[in-house]
Short mmCIF file of C-alpha atoms in Angstrom, two decimals:
data_model
loop_
_atom_site.label_atom_id
_atom_site.label_comp_id
_atom_site.label_asym_id
_atom_site.label_seq_id
_atom_site.Cartn_x
_atom_site.Cartn_y
_atom_site.Cartn_z
CA ARG Y 1 45.13 16.66 -7.61
CA LEU Y 2 43.65 19.02 -5.00
CA ARG Y 3 46.97 20.84 -4.51
CA LEU Y 4 47.34 21.36 -8.30
CA HIS Y 5 43.69 22.55 -8.53
CA ASP Y 6 44.57 25.32 -5.46
CA GLY Y 7 47.88 26.22 -7.35
CA LYS Y 8 45.97 26.76 -10.54
CA LEU Y 9 48.11 24.23 -12.65
CA ILE Y 10 44.83 22.60 -13.32
CA LYS Y 11 42.62 24.74 -15.41
CA ASP Y 12 40.92 25.06 -18.67
CA ARG Y 13 43.20 25.33 -21.59
CA ARG Y 14 42.67 26.22 -25.21
CA PHE Y 15 44.78 24.11 -28.06
CA HIS Y 16 44.07 24.06 -31.83
CA LEU Y 17 40.69 26.03 -31.53
CA ARG Y 18 39.34 23.67 -28.82
CA THR Y 19 38.89 24.02 -25.04
CA TYR Y 20 39.97 21.22 -23.00
CA PRO Y 21 38.79 21.73 -19.30
CA ASN Y 22 40.56 20.93 -16.08
CA CYS Y 23 43.91 19.86 -17.59
CA PHE Y 24 47.59 20.52 -16.82
CA VAL Y 25 50.84 20.90 -19.10
CA ALA Y 26 53.19 17.92 -18.67
CA LYS Y 27 56.24 19.95 -18.40
CA GLU Y 28 54.75 22.52 -16.06
CA LEU Y 29 53.60 19.62 -13.75
CA THR Y 30 57.13 18.13 -13.69
CA ASP Y 31 58.64 21.58 -12.81
CA TRP Y 32 56.07 21.85 -9.92
CA LEU Y 33 57.10 18.24 -8.66
CA ILE Y 34 60.64 19.43 -8.29
CA ASP Y 35 60.00 22.89 -6.90
CA HIS Y 36 57.52 21.38 -4.22
CA LYS Y 37 60.19 18.47 -3.32
CA GLU Y 38 57.63 15.68 -4.58
CA ALA Y 39 60.38 14.60 -6.68
CA PRO Y 40 64.21 15.03 -6.63
CA ASP Y 41 64.85 15.35 -10.48
CA ARG Y 42 62.86 15.27 -13.90
CA GLU Y 43 63.50 11.77 -14.29
CA THR Y 44 61.87 10.62 -10.98
CA GLY Y 45 58.93 12.96 -11.69
CA ILE Y 46 58.36 11.37 -14.90
CA ARG Y 47 58.30 7.77 -13.41
CA LEU Y 48 55.99 9.20 -10.89
CA MET Y 49 53.29 10.47 -13.33
CA GLN Y 50 53.79 7.31 -15.51
CA LYS Y 51 52.80 5.27 -12.25
CA LEU Y 52 49.72 7.41 -12.12
CA MET Y 53 48.95 6.70 -15.90
CA ASP Y 54 49.45 2.96 -15.34
CA HIS Y 55 46.67 2.91 -12.43
CA TYR Y 56 44.37 5.16 -14.49
CA ILE Y 57 44.49 7.99 -12.33
CA ILE Y 58 45.93 10.49 -15.06
CA HIS Y 59 45.56 10.37 -18.79
CA HIS Y 60 46.31 12.32 -22.10
CA VAL Y 61 43.41 14.52 -22.71
CA CYS Y 62 42.89 12.81 -26.37
CA ASP Y 63 44.38 9.68 -25.20
CA GLU Y 64 46.84 9.78 -28.03
CA HIS Y 65 49.94 8.97 -25.75
CA LEU Y 66 50.06 5.95 -23.57
CA ASP Y 67 53.15 7.33 -22.04
CA TYR Y 68 53.95 10.31 -19.73
CA LYS Y 69 56.03 12.72 -21.77
CA ASP Y 70 57.98 15.71 -20.33
CA ALA Y 71 56.62 18.01 -22.89
CA LYS Y 72 53.96 20.69 -23.75
CA LEU Y 73 51.29 18.06 -24.04
CA LEU Y 74 47.96 18.31 -21.94
CA TYR Y 75 46.93 15.53 -19.51
CA ARG Y 76 44.02 15.24 -17.05
CA PHE Y 77 43.02 13.63 -13.68
CA ARG Y 78 40.22 11.02 -14.77
CA LYS Y 79 38.64 12.25 -11.52
CA ASP Y 80 38.06 15.55 -13.29
CA ASP Y 81 36.47 14.22 -16.43
CA GLY Y 82 34.48 11.42 -14.83
CA THR Y 83 36.48 8.47 -16.57
CA PHE Y 84 38.14 7.18 -13.36
CA PRO Y 85 37.21 3.48 -12.92
CA LEU Y 86 35.14 3.02 -9.91
CA SER Y 87 35.89 -0.73 -9.38
CA LYS Y 88 34.49 -2.41 -6.11
CA ASP Y 89 38.04 -2.18 -4.51
CA VAL Y 90 38.01 1.62 -5.22
CA LYS Y 91 34.50 2.32 -3.86
CA VAL Y 92 35.34 0.38 -0.56
CA PHE Y 93 38.57 2.21 -0.25
CA MET Y 94 36.95 5.57 -0.83
CA ARG Y 95 34.02 4.47 1.67
CA GLY Y 96 36.95 3.55 4.25
CA GLN Y 97 38.46 7.12 4.00
CA SER Y 98 35.10 8.76 4.26
CA LEU Y 99 34.36 6.77 7.62
CA TYR Y 100 37.74 7.56 8.77
CA GLU Y 101 37.40 11.13 8.24
CA LYS Y 102 34.20 11.32 9.94
CA LEU Y 103 35.37 9.19 12.95
CA MET Y 104 38.33 11.57 13.35
CA SER Y 105 36.30 14.94 13.24
CA VAL Y 106 34.11 14.31 15.96
CA GLU Y 107 35.16 15.02 19.58
CA GLU Y 108 34.11 11.75 21.18
CA SER Y 109 35.31 9.44 18.61
CA ILE Y 110 35.29 5.50 19.04
CA LEU Y 111 38.82 5.74 17.73
CA LYS Y 112 41.31 5.56 20.47
CA VAL Y 113 44.59 4.18 21.72
CA ARG Y 114 43.88 0.89 23.23
CA GLU Y 115 46.25 -1.92 25.00
CA GLU Y 116 45.76 -5.50 24.68
CA ASN Y 117 48.30 -8.24 25.63
CA SER Y 118 50.60 -5.40 26.56
CA VAL Y 119 50.81 -3.99 23.40
CA LYS Y 120 49.20 -0.47 22.48
CA TYR Y 121 47.40 -0.04 19.27
CA GLN Y 122 46.53 3.26 17.52
CA ARG Y 123 43.26 4.11 15.86
CA THR Y 124 41.30 1.19 17.81
CA PHE Y 125 37.61 0.41 18.37
CA LEU Y 126 35.36 -2.66 19.36
CA GLY Y 127 33.27 -4.49 16.70
CA CYS Y 128 30.14 -3.69 18.62
CA GLU Y 129 31.25 0.14 19.03
CA MET Y 130 31.70 0.50 15.39
CA VAL Y 131 28.20 -1.23 14.54
CA ASP Y 132 26.57 1.12 17.02
CA TRP Y 133 28.15 4.15 15.36
CA LEU Y 134 27.45 3.14 11.64
CA VAL Y 135 23.65 2.81 12.50
CA GLN Y 136 23.45 5.98 14.53
CA GLU Y 137 24.88 7.93 11.85
CA GLY Y 138 22.96 6.29 8.94
CA GLU Y 139 25.99 4.84 7.75
CA ALA Y 140 24.00 1.32 7.84
CA GLU Y 141 20.26 0.82 8.18
CA ASN Y 142 20.58 -1.98 10.40
CA ARG Y 143 23.26 -3.97 12.46
CA GLN Y 144 23.41 -6.75 9.77
CA GLU Y 145 24.15 -4.29 7.27
CA ALA Y 146 27.07 -2.49 9.51
CA VAL Y 147 28.42 -5.87 10.03
CA GLU Y 148 28.72 -6.57 6.24
CA LEU Y 149 30.25 -2.90 5.66
CA GLY Y 150 33.00 -3.76 8.37
CA ARG Y 151 33.79 -7.27 6.62
CA ALA Y 152 34.27 -5.54 3.44
CA LEU Y 153 36.63 -3.08 4.87
CA LEU Y 154 38.67 -5.78 6.78
CA GLU Y 155 38.56 -8.00 3.41
CA HIS Y 156 40.10 -4.81 1.64
CA GLY Y 157 42.72 -4.28 4.23
CA ILE Y 158 41.50 -0.97 5.69
CA ILE Y 159 40.70 -2.39 9.14
CA GLN Y 160 42.04 -5.43 10.62
CA HIS Y 161 41.83 -7.22 13.95
CA VAL Y 162 44.74 -6.05 16.09
CA SER Y 163 46.32 -9.35 16.04
CA ASN Y 164 44.89 -10.66 12.85
CA ARG Y 165 42.97 -13.60 14.23
CA HIS Y 166 39.42 -12.67 13.56
CA HIS Y 167 37.07 -11.44 10.71
CA PHE Y 168 34.68 -8.50 11.68
CA PHE Y 169 32.20 -9.31 14.34
CA ASP Y 170 29.29 -7.32 16.24
CA SER Y 171 31.16 -7.87 19.56
CA ASP Y 172 33.56 -6.61 22.06
CA ILE Y 173 36.60 -7.97 19.68
CA LEU Y 174 39.29 -5.14 19.26
CA TYR Y 175 39.88 -3.97 15.99
CA GLN Y 176 42.02 -0.93 14.27
CA PHE Y 177 42.21 1.07 11.08
CA TRP Y 178 45.26 -0.54 9.59
CA ILE Y 179 45.38 2.61 7.07
CA ASN Y 180 46.04 6.14 8.62
CA PHE Y 181 44.41 8.20 6.02
CA ARG Y 182 45.81 11.33 7.56
CA ARG Y 183 49.44 10.44 7.20
CA ARG Y 184 51.20 12.91 5.04
CA ARG Y 185 52.35 10.81 2.12
CA ARG Y 186 54.95 11.78 -0.65
CA LEU Y 187 54.43 10.66 -4.28
CA THR Y 188 57.99 8.88 -4.39
CA GLU Y 189 56.19 6.32 -2.10
CA LEU Y 190 54.87 4.96 -5.15
CA LEU Y 191 58.19 3.82 -6.39
CA ASN Y 192 58.95 1.91 -3.15
CA GLU Y 193 56.31 -0.76 -3.27
CA ASN Y 194 56.63 -4.08 -1.83
CA SER Y 195 59.50 -5.74 -3.94
CA ALA Y 196 57.25 -9.04 -3.87
CA ARG Y 197 54.86 -7.21 -6.56
CA ALA Y 198 58.06 -6.61 -8.80
CA LEU Y 199 59.17 -10.28 -9.04
CA SER Y 200 57.82 -10.64 -12.55
CA GLU Y 201 55.93 -8.60 -15.14
CA SER Y 202 53.68 -11.68 -15.71
CA PRO Y 203 50.20 -11.12 -14.10
CA ASP Y 204 50.12 -14.63 -12.71
CA SER Y 205 53.72 -15.18 -11.91
CA PRO Y 206 54.35 -16.85 -8.47
CA PHE Y 207 55.30 -14.99 -5.04
CA CYS Y 208 58.39 -16.53 -3.95
CA LEU Y 209 59.40 -16.30 -0.41
CA ARG Y 210 63.17 -15.79 -0.48
CA LYS Y 211 66.17 -15.16 1.94
CA LEU Y 212 67.66 -11.82 2.21
CA ASN Y 213 71.17 -13.22 2.08
CA PRO Y 214 70.96 -16.67 0.32
CA ASP Y 215 73.71 -18.90 1.86
CA PRO Y 216 75.21 -21.30 -0.87
CA SER Y 217 75.91 -23.52 2.09
CA ASN Y 218 72.46 -24.14 2.93
CA THR Y 219 70.02 -26.39 0.94
CA SER Y 220 67.89 -24.04 -1.06
CA PHE Y 221 64.32 -24.95 -2.21
CA LEU Y 222 64.32 -25.78 -5.49
CA SER Y 223 61.21 -25.32 -8.16
CA VAL Y 224 62.05 -27.82 -11.08
CA GLN Y 225 60.13 -27.42 -14.40
CA THR Y 226 60.02 -30.21 -16.83
CA ASN Y 227 62.73 -30.02 -19.32
CA LYS Y 228 63.88 -26.92 -18.32
CA GLU Y 229 66.85 -25.65 -15.79
CA ILE Y 230 66.25 -25.74 -12.19
CA LYS Y 231 65.34 -22.26 -10.74
CA ILE Y 232 66.10 -21.54 -7.12
CA VAL Y 233 63.30 -20.30 -4.75
CA SER Y 234 64.07 -19.10 -1.44
CA ALA Y 235 62.51 -17.57 1.28
CA VAL Y 236 62.63 -14.02 3.20
CA ARG Y 237 63.88 -14.23 7.00
CA ARG Y 238 60.92 -13.04 8.98
CA SER Y 239 63.11 -11.37 11.41
CA SER Y 240 64.70 -9.33 8.76
CA ILE Y 241 61.31 -7.89 7.82
CA THR Y 242 60.70 -6.84 11.36
CA SER Y 243 64.14 -5.17 11.89
CA LEU Y 244 63.76 -3.34 8.61
CA SER Y 245 60.51 -1.67 9.89
CA GLY Y 246 62.38 -0.27 13.02
CA ASN Y 247 59.98 -1.77 15.37
CA SER Y 248 59.54 -5.08 17.04
CA ASN Y 249 55.94 -5.02 16.49
CA PRO Y 250 54.98 -6.51 13.05
CA TYR Y 251 52.12 -4.31 12.61
CA PHE Y 252 53.29 -0.95 11.07
CA SER Y 253 51.38 1.55 9.06
CA SER Y 254 53.87 1.84 6.34
CA ALA Y 255 55.21 -1.19 4.28
CA PRO Y 256 58.89 -1.52 4.89
CA THR Y 257 61.34 -1.18 1.86
CA LEU Y 258 62.84 -4.67 1.32
CA VAL Y 259 65.93 -4.72 -0.67
CA PHE Y 260 66.69 -7.91 -2.37
CA PRO Y 261 69.85 -9.44 -4.25
CA PRO Y 262 69.36 -10.41 -7.59
CA VAL Y 263 67.74 -13.80 -8.05
CA ALA Y 264 66.88 -16.08 -10.86
CA GLU Y 265 63.34 -15.26 -11.83
CA CYS Y 266 60.89 -18.10 -11.14
CA ASN Y 267 57.66 -18.56 -13.33
CA PRO Y 268 57.10 -22.35 -13.76
CA LYS Y 269 54.02 -23.80 -15.52
CA SER Y 270 51.11 -23.91 -13.14
CA VAL Y 271 50.37 -26.98 -11.41
CA LEU Y 272 46.48 -27.02 -11.88
CA LYS Y 273 45.17 -29.41 -14.14
CA ARG Y 274 42.31 -26.61 -15.01
CA PRO Y 275 41.68 -23.46 -13.83
CA VAL Y 276 39.08 -23.31 -11.02
CA THR Y 277 36.66 -20.27 -10.18
CA ASN Y 278 35.63 -18.93 -6.74
CA GLU Y 279 32.06 -19.73 -7.66
CA GLU Y 280 33.27 -23.31 -8.10
CA LEU Y 281 35.03 -23.46 -4.98
CA LEU Y 282 32.22 -22.01 -2.79
CA SER Y 283 28.96 -23.61 -4.61
CA PRO Y 284 27.17 -26.12 -2.18
CA GLY Y 285 28.03 -29.62 -2.57
CA ALA Y 286 31.38 -28.76 -4.44
CA PRO Y 287 34.29 -31.52 -4.16
CA PHE Y 288 36.36 -29.49 -1.87
CA VAL Y 289 37.30 -29.49 1.92
CA LYS Y 290 38.66 -26.58 3.94
CA LYS Y 291 41.69 -27.07 6.19
CA THR Y 292 43.41 -24.85 8.85
CA LEU Y 293 47.06 -24.76 8.56
CA THR Y 294 49.28 -23.06 11.21
CA ILE Y 295 52.80 -22.65 9.89
CA VAL Y 296 55.54 -21.21 12.26
CA GLY Y 297 58.26 -19.58 10.31
CA ASP Y 298 61.71 -20.65 10.64
CA ALA Y 299 65.07 -18.70 10.01
CA VAL Y 300 64.67 -19.18 6.32
CA GLY Y 301 60.85 -18.43 6.04
CA TRP Y 302 57.63 -20.67 5.48
CA GLY Y 303 58.75 -22.68 2.52
CA PHE Y 304 56.09 -22.38 -0.31
CA VAL Y 305 55.13 -20.74 -3.31
CA VAL Y 306 51.78 -19.12 -4.11
CA ARG Y 307 50.88 -18.41 -7.71
CA GLY Y 308 47.74 -17.16 -9.67
CA GLY Y 309 44.90 -14.94 -8.10
CA ARG Y 310 41.05 -14.90 -7.72
CA PRO Y 311 41.64 -17.67 -6.42
CA CYS Y 312 45.57 -18.13 -5.65
CA HIS Y 313 46.70 -21.63 -5.37
CA ILE Y 314 49.92 -23.26 -3.82
CA GLN Y 315 52.37 -23.71 -6.49
CA ALA Y 316 55.14 -25.65 -4.81
CA VAL Y 317 56.00 -26.66 -1.16
CA ASP Y 318 59.56 -27.28 0.27
CA PRO Y 319 59.42 -30.91 1.33
CA GLY Y 320 61.47 -30.12 4.25
CA GLY Y 321 60.23 -26.92 5.24
CA PRO Y 322 57.46 -25.45 7.64
CA ALA Y 323 54.62 -25.43 5.36
CA ALA Y 324 55.06 -29.22 4.46
CA ALA Y 325 55.17 -29.97 8.14
CA ALA Y 326 51.86 -28.24 8.78
CA GLY Y 327 50.23 -30.20 5.95
CA MET Y 328 50.51 -27.85 2.98
CA LYS Y 329 50.14 -29.38 -0.41
CA VAL Y 330 50.45 -28.27 -3.93
CA CYS Y 331 47.14 -27.40 -5.95
CA GLN Y 332 45.48 -26.29 -2.42
CA PHE Y 333 43.65 -22.88 -2.94
CA VAL Y 334 44.04 -20.31 -0.36
CA PHE Y 335 40.88 -19.14 1.49
CA SER Y 336 42.16 -16.95 4.19
CA VAL Y 337 45.54 -15.63 5.56
CA ASN Y 338 45.66 -14.82 9.39
CA GLY Y 339 41.97 -14.41 9.56
CA VAL Y 340 41.73 -12.16 6.21
CA TYR Y 341 39.60 -13.77 3.50
CA VAL Y 342 41.57 -13.67 0.40
CA LEU Y 343 39.86 -15.61 -2.36
CA HIS Y 344 39.11 -12.20 -4.32
CA LEU Y 345 42.93 -11.19 -4.12
CA ASP Y 346 45.86 -11.64 -6.32
CA TYR Y 347 49.24 -13.15 -5.38
CA GLN Y 348 50.80 -9.68 -4.86
CA THR Y 349 48.23 -8.69 -2.19
CA ILE Y 350 48.38 -12.08 -0.56
CA SER Y 351 52.17 -11.77 -0.55
CA SER Y 352 51.85 -8.46 1.00
CA LEU Y 353 49.57 -9.93 3.99
CA ILE Y 354 52.12 -12.73 4.79
CA MET Y 355 55.33 -10.56 4.57
CA THR Y 356 53.79 -8.01 7.20
CA GLY Y 357 52.10 -10.52 9.21
CA PRO Y 358 53.33 -12.53 12.22
CA ARG Y 359 55.81 -15.05 12.00
CA THR Y 360 53.21 -17.74 12.97
CA LEU Y 361 51.09 -17.97 9.85
CA VAL Y 362 47.36 -19.23 9.94
CA MET Y 363 46.21 -20.26 6.75
CA GLU Y 364 42.76 -21.78 5.41
CA VAL Y 365 43.11 -23.52 2.27
CA MET Y 366 40.58 -25.48 0.21
CA GLU Y 367 41.88 -29.03 -1.18
CA ALA Y 368 40.14 -31.15 -3.71
CA ILE Y 369 38.46 -34.42 -2.35
CA GLU Y 370 39.90 -37.31 -4.13
#
């Protein structure tokens, strides 16, 4: 957006006796994407802009077209006309970016390369250092408010404990910015999102852990629907994800591109008898008990299916898999994944945490008291 402003592609334009401020011509923008190597061809450029439309970043100036058309039509960034939806997630992300830029711009920054357990981590800081800095810089009024801000940043995946074992605390625990906001990104990265997000167009379809190379001779994890055909659900090989990143360290700044063979889509009916809200789960005296499960993935994966969102629940468990051995059961609600609070997240985000985390998975689940 800023580059388009600098290049004068975004400007006030007149059409049918009316002036439209801060807009661009779709056809001109597609040309610009190709000229600046942001897209290899027009088709890719159109797909990229459609992605921005789908995420409420750009729109037609009169909202007469829901699709991005490579034509002499006027579109505008929602940030330029005040219609960009500032949800809580977006606000936290923008706050995290602002703090990161502020920390990177000072000479004696608390962000440093540090080593823990013989592993070097980039952009790290101690929890107590961050709390001190937030209070000193007026980003928080007191230490409690600073901790709450740190927790919000962690819960939204902007910072994390270096080994994903702790929430944010005012202590000498080592954390890092998981997102490098200054990394030069190309628009085409939008088309390489985690494959787990593309399993189904349904907003509550399950996240299926699957094999990269299914072996017909192995026993597969079957998800059975009453009076319907059996559909195969397999699991991703944990080692394959690490090798795809090009690094044995499971923590990498850019998500790997996972390529899966065609598999049957799995979207069984929910196992829940009725919907349950986060408020119901967390209310005092609620008939739910929290359990911590440590699941060590094997060569096939972890052996379970997550479905739904806010909160997500366990849809199916492989009776012979690691999850079942750790005590996982269907209908449990996912409270945290590797120390990250996830009750407010959907299955796509939880799937990303699992896929990019360590082979040993630590999950907190909430189970109804019988």
